[in-house]
C-alpha positions as CSV (number, residue, x, y, z in Angstrom):
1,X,-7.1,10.7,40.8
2,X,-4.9,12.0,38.0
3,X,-1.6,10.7,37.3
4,X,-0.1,14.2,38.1
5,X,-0.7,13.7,41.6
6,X,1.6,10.0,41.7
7,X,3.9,11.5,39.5
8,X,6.0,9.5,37.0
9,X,8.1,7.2,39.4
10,X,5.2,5.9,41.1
11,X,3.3,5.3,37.7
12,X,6.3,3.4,36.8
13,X,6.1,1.4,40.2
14,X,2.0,1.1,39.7
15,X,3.0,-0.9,36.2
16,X,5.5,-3.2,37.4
17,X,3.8,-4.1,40.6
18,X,0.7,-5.1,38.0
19,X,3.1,-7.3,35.6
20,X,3.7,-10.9,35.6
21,X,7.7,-12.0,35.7
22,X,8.8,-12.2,32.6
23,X,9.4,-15.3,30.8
24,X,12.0,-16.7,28.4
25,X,13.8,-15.8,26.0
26,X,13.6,-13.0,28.7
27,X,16.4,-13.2,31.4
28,X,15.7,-9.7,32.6
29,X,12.7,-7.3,32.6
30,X,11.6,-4.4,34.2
31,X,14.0,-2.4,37.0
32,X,17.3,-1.9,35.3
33,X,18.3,0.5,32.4
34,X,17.7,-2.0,29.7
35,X,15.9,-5.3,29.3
36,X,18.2,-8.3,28.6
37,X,16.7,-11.5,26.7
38,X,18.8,-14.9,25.6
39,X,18.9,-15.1,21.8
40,X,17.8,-18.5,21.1
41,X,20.0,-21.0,18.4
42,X,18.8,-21.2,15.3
43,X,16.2,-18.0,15.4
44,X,16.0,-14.8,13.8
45,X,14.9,-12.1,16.3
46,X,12.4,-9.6,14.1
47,X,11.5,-6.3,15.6
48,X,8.5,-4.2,14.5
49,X,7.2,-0.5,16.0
50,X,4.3,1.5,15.8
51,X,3.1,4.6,16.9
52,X,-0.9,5.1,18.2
53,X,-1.8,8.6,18.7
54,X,-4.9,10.5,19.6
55,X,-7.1,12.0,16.8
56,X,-5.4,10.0,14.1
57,X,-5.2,6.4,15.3
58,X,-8.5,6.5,17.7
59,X,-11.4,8.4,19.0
60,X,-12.1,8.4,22.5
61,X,-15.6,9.1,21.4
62,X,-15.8,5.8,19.7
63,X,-13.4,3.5,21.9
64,X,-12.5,3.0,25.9
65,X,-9.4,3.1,27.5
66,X,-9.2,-0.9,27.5
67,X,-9.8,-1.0,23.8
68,X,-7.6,1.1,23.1
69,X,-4.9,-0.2,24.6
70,X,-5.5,-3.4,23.8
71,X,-5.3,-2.2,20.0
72,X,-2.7,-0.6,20.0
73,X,-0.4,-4.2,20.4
74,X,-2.7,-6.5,18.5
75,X,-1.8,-4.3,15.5
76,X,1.9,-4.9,16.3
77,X,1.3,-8.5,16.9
78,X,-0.3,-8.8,13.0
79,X,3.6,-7.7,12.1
80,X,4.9,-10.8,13.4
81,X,2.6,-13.1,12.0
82,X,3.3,-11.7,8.6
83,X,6.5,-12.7,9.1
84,X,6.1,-16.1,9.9
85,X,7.1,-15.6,13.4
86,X,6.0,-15.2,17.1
87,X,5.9,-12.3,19.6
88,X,8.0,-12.6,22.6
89,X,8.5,-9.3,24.7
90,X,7.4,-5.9,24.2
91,X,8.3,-1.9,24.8
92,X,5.7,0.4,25.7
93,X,6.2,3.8,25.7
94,X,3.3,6.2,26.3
95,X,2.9,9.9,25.9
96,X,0.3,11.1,28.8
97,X,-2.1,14.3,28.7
98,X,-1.4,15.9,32.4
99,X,-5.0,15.7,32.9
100,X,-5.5,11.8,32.1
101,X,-7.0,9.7,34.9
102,X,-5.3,7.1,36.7
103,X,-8.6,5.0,35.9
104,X,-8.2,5.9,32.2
105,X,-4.1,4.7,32.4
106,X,-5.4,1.4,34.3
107,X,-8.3,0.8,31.1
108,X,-5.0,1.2,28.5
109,X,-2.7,-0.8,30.7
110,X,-4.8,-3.4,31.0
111,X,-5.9,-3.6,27.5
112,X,-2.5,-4.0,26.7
113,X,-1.5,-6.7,29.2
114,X,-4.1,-8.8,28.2
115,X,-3.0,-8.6,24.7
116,X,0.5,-9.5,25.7
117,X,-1.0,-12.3,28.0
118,X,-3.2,-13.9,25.5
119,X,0.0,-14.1,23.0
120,X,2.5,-14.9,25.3
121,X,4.2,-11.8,25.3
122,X,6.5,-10.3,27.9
123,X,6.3,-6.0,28.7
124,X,10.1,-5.5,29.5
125,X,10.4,-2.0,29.6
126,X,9.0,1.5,28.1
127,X,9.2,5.2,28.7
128,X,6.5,7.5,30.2
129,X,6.9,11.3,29.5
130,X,4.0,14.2,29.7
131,X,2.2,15.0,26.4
132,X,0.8,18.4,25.2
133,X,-1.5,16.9,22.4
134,X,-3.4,13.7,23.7
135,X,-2.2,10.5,24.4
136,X,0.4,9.0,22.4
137,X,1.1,4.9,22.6
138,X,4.8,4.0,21.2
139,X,5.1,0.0,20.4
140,X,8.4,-1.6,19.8
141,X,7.6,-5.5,19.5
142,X,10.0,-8.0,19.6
143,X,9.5,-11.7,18.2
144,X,11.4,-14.5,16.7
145,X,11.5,-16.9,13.6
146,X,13.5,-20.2,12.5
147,X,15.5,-19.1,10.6
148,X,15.3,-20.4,6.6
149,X,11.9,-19.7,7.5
150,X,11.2,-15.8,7.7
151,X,8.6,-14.8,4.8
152,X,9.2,-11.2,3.6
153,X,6.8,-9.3,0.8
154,X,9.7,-9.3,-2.0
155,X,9.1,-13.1,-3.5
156,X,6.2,-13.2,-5.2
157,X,7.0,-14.7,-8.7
158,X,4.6,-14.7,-12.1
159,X,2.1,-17.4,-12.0
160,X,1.9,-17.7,-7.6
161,X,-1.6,-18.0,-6.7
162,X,-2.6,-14.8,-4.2
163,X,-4.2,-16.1,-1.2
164,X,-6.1,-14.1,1.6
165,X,-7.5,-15.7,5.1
166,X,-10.3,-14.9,6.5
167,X,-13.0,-11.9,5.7
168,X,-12.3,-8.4,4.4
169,X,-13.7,-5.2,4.8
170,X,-15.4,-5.9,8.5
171,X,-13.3,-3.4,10.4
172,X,-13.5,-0.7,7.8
173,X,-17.9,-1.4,8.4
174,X,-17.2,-1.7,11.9
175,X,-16.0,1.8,12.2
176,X,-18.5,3.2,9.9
177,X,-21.1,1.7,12.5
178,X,-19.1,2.9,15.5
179,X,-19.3,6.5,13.7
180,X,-22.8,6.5,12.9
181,X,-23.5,5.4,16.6
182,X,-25.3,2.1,15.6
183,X,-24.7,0.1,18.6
184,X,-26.6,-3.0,19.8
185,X,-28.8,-4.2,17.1
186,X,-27.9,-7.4,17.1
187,X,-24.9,-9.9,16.6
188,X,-24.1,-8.8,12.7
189,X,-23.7,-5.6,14.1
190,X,-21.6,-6.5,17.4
191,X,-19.1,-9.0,15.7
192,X,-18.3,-6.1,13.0
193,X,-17.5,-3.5,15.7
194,X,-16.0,-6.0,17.9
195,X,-13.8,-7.0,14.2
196,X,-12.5,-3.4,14.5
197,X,-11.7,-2.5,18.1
198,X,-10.2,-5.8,18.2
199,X,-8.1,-7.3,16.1
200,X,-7.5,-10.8,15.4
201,X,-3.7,-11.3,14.4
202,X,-3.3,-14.3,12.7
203,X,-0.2,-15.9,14.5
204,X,-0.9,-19.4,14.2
205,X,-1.7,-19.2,10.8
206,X,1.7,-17.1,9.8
207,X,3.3,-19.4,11.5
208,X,1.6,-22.5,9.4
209,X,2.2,-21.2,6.5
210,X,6.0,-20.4,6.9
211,X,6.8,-23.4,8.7
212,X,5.2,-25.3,5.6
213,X,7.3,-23.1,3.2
214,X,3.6,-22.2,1.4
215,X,4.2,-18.3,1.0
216,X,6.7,-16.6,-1.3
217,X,5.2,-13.7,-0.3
218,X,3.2,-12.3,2.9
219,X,2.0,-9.2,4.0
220,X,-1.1,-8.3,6.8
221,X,-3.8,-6.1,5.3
222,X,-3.3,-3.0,7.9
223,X,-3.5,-0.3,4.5
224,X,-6.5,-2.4,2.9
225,X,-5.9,-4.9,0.1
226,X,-5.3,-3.0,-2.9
227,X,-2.9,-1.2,-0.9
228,X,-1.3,-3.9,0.7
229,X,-1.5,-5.7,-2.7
230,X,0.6,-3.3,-4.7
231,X,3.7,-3.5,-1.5
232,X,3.7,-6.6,-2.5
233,X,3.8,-5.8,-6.1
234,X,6.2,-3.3,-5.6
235,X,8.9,-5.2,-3.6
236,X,9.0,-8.1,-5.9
237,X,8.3,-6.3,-9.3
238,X,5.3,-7.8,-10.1
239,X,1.9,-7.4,-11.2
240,X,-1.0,-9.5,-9.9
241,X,-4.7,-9.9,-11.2
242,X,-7.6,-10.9,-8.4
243,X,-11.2,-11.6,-9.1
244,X,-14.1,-9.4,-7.6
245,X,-16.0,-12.8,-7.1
246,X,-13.8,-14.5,-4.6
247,X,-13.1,-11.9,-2.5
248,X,-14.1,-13.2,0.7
249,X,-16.8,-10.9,2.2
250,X,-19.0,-12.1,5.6
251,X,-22.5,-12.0,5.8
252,X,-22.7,-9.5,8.5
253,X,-20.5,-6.9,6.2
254,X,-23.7,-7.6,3.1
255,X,-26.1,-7.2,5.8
256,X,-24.5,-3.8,7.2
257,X,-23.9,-2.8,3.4
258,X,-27.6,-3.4,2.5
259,X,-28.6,-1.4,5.3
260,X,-26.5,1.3,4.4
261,X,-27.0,0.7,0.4
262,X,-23.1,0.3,-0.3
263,X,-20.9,-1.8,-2.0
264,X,-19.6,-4.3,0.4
265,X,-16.9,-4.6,-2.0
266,X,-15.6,-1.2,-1.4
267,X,-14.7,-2.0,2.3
268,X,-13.0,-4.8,1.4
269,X,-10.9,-4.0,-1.4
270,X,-10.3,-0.3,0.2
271,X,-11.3,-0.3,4.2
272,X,-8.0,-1.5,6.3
273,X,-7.3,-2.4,9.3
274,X,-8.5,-5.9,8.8
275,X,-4.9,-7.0,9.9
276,X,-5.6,-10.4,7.9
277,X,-2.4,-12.5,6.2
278,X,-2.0,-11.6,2.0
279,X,0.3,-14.4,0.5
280,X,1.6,-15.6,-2.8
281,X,1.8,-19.7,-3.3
282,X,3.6,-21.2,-6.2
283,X,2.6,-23.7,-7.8
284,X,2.9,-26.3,-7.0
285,X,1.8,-25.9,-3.8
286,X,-1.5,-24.5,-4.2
287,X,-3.2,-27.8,-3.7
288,X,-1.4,-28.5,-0.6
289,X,-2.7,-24.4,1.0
290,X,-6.5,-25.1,-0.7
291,X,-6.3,-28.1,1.8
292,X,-4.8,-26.6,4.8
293,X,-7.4,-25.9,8.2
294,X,-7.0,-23.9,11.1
295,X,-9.6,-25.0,13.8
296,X,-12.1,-26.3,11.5
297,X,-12.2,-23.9,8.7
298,X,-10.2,-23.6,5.6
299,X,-6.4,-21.4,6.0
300,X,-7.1,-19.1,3.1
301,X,-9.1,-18.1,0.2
302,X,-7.2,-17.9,-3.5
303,X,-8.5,-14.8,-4.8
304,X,-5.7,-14.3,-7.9
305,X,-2.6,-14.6,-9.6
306,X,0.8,-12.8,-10.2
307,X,1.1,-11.6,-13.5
308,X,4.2,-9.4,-15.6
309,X,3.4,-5.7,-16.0
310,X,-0.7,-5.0,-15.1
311,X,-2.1,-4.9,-11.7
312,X,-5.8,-5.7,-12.7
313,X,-9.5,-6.5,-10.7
314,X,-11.9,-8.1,-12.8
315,X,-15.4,-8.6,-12.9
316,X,-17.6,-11.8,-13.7
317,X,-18.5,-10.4,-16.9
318,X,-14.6,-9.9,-17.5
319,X,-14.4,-6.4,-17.6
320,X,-11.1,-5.5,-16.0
321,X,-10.1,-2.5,-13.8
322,X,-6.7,-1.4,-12.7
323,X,-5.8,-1.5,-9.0
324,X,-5.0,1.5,-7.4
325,X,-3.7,1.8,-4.1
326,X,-6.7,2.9,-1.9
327,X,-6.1,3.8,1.5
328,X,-5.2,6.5,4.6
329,X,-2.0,8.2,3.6
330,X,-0.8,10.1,6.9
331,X,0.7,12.7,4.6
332,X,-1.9,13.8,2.6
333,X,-5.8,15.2,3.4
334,X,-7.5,12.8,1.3
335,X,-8.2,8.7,0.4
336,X,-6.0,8.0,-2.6
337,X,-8.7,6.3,-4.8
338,X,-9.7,6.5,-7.9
């Protein structure tokens, strides 16, 4: 059945029968011309929106309905966390090609509930409206912070460590795999794809390290981390110098890069979307971040320094290149890379 034949009122009425009542801070959800939520004492409320659109955010050649949608708010999620705060209710708005399925809406819609679920995140409200050029998915996240707390990229100060968590450059291989149609041969391959159609925000951590006070700086790697890097750089008029060495690349990302003969280093200094924390440390409290453990394994890895003036990468052998943002620009035909 296409969605033509239901028509828009009863697709709104097929996604509110589907959603849970809301939670707090949300006193009212779905059904009225706005959404209404309780600011809570002592919080900041941060706000965060993204578009995903056919063609230049996703493939449905290379993704499902469910992934997609599901996507499409983990992204949003990754905005919170690098604020040091957590989601709490959602807008979807969604652009629909007449022709779309209502089995293809279901996949998106319940991709993106299970998001919201998994997070503890409330959808209070959208819009729904016909598109002439593929689907189009508008996020509007909401979330909150203590306030005192809030990290922002502008504070990163000469002589901060730079810290990263987890692996880089897995989604950027993911994708490559996705495009080359290598599918199923075995769990390297798998947990890199998986890494790119589905996110892993790092709330928990964001949270961590702001409640802690660690960060004077914090960003998620959406752009890729020379990119994301240099905003850093940017907002707080700094320079920084990392080390090709400690980069932290997986296994599976050297495996896929042998069998591919690349640099694995190029996906992670240049590939995106690994929607992992970037954050400056002073200090003095370096020691007390080096220590720090999330489930098991350690919070982050230091992989540089702020520095006045240069923005450099350097090798083992200390040769020394400059950073250059390296990444898709959606108003331009080209990577910006040098």
């Amino acid at each position: 059945m296409n969605l033509s034949e239901i028509g828009e009122f009863g697709l709104i009425r097929r996604i509110r029968a589907t959603l849970p009542h809301p939670h707090e801070p949300v006193i009212l959800g779905i059904g009225d011309d706005a959404a209404a939520i309780r600011q809570k004492s002592g919080y900041l409320t941060i706000i965060t929106s993204d578009m995903f659109l056919e063609g230049i955010h996703f493939d449905y050649s290379l993704s499902d309905s469910y992934q997609i949608g599901s996507k499409a708010l983990l992204v949003n999620i990754s905005d919170i966390a690098a604020m040091g705060g957590r989601p709490t209710s959602v807008l979807i708005s969604v652009g629909l090609p007449e022709s779309i399925s209502t089995e293809d809406f279901d996949g998106i819609f319940n991709g993106l509930k299970e998001s919201a679920r998994r997070y503890g995140i409330s959808i209070v409200g959208g819009d729904t409206c016909r598109s002439e050029s593929g689907l189009i998915l508008s996020i509007a996240l909401l979330g909150e912070v203590e306030e005192g707390i809030m990290v922002l990229r502008s504070g990163a100060k000469k002589g901060d460590a730079i810290f990263v968590t987890g692996t880089l450059g897995d989604s950027a291989m993911g994708l490559e795999l996705l495009k080359k149609r290598v599918r199923g041969q075995g769990s390297g391959v798998r947990t890199l794809i998986e890494r790119h159609l589905f996110p892993n925000p790092r709330v928990e951590e964001g949270e961590v390290i702001a409640k802690n006070k660690w960060a004077t700086s914090m960003i998620d790697i959406s752009d890729g981390l020379t990119s994301d890097l240099c905003h850093i750089c940017d907002e707080s008029g700094a320079g920084a110098r990392i080390y090709k060495e400690r980069i932290p690349i997986s296994p599976e990302l050297k495996e896929a890069s042998a069998l591919f003969k690349t640099d694995p280093l190029s996906y992670a200094l240049r590939g995106g979307e690994d929607y992992e924390l970037l954050f400056t440390v002073s200090e003095d409290k370096v020691e007390d971040v080096m220590k720090a453990e999330i489930a098991g394994r350690p919070l982050a890895t230091m992989i540089g320094e702020i520095v006045e003036g240069e923005r450099t990468i350097i090798d083992r052998d200390g040769n020394k290149n400059y950073l250059v943002p390296s990444g898709y620009d959606h108003f331009a035909s080209y990577l910006i890379s040098k």
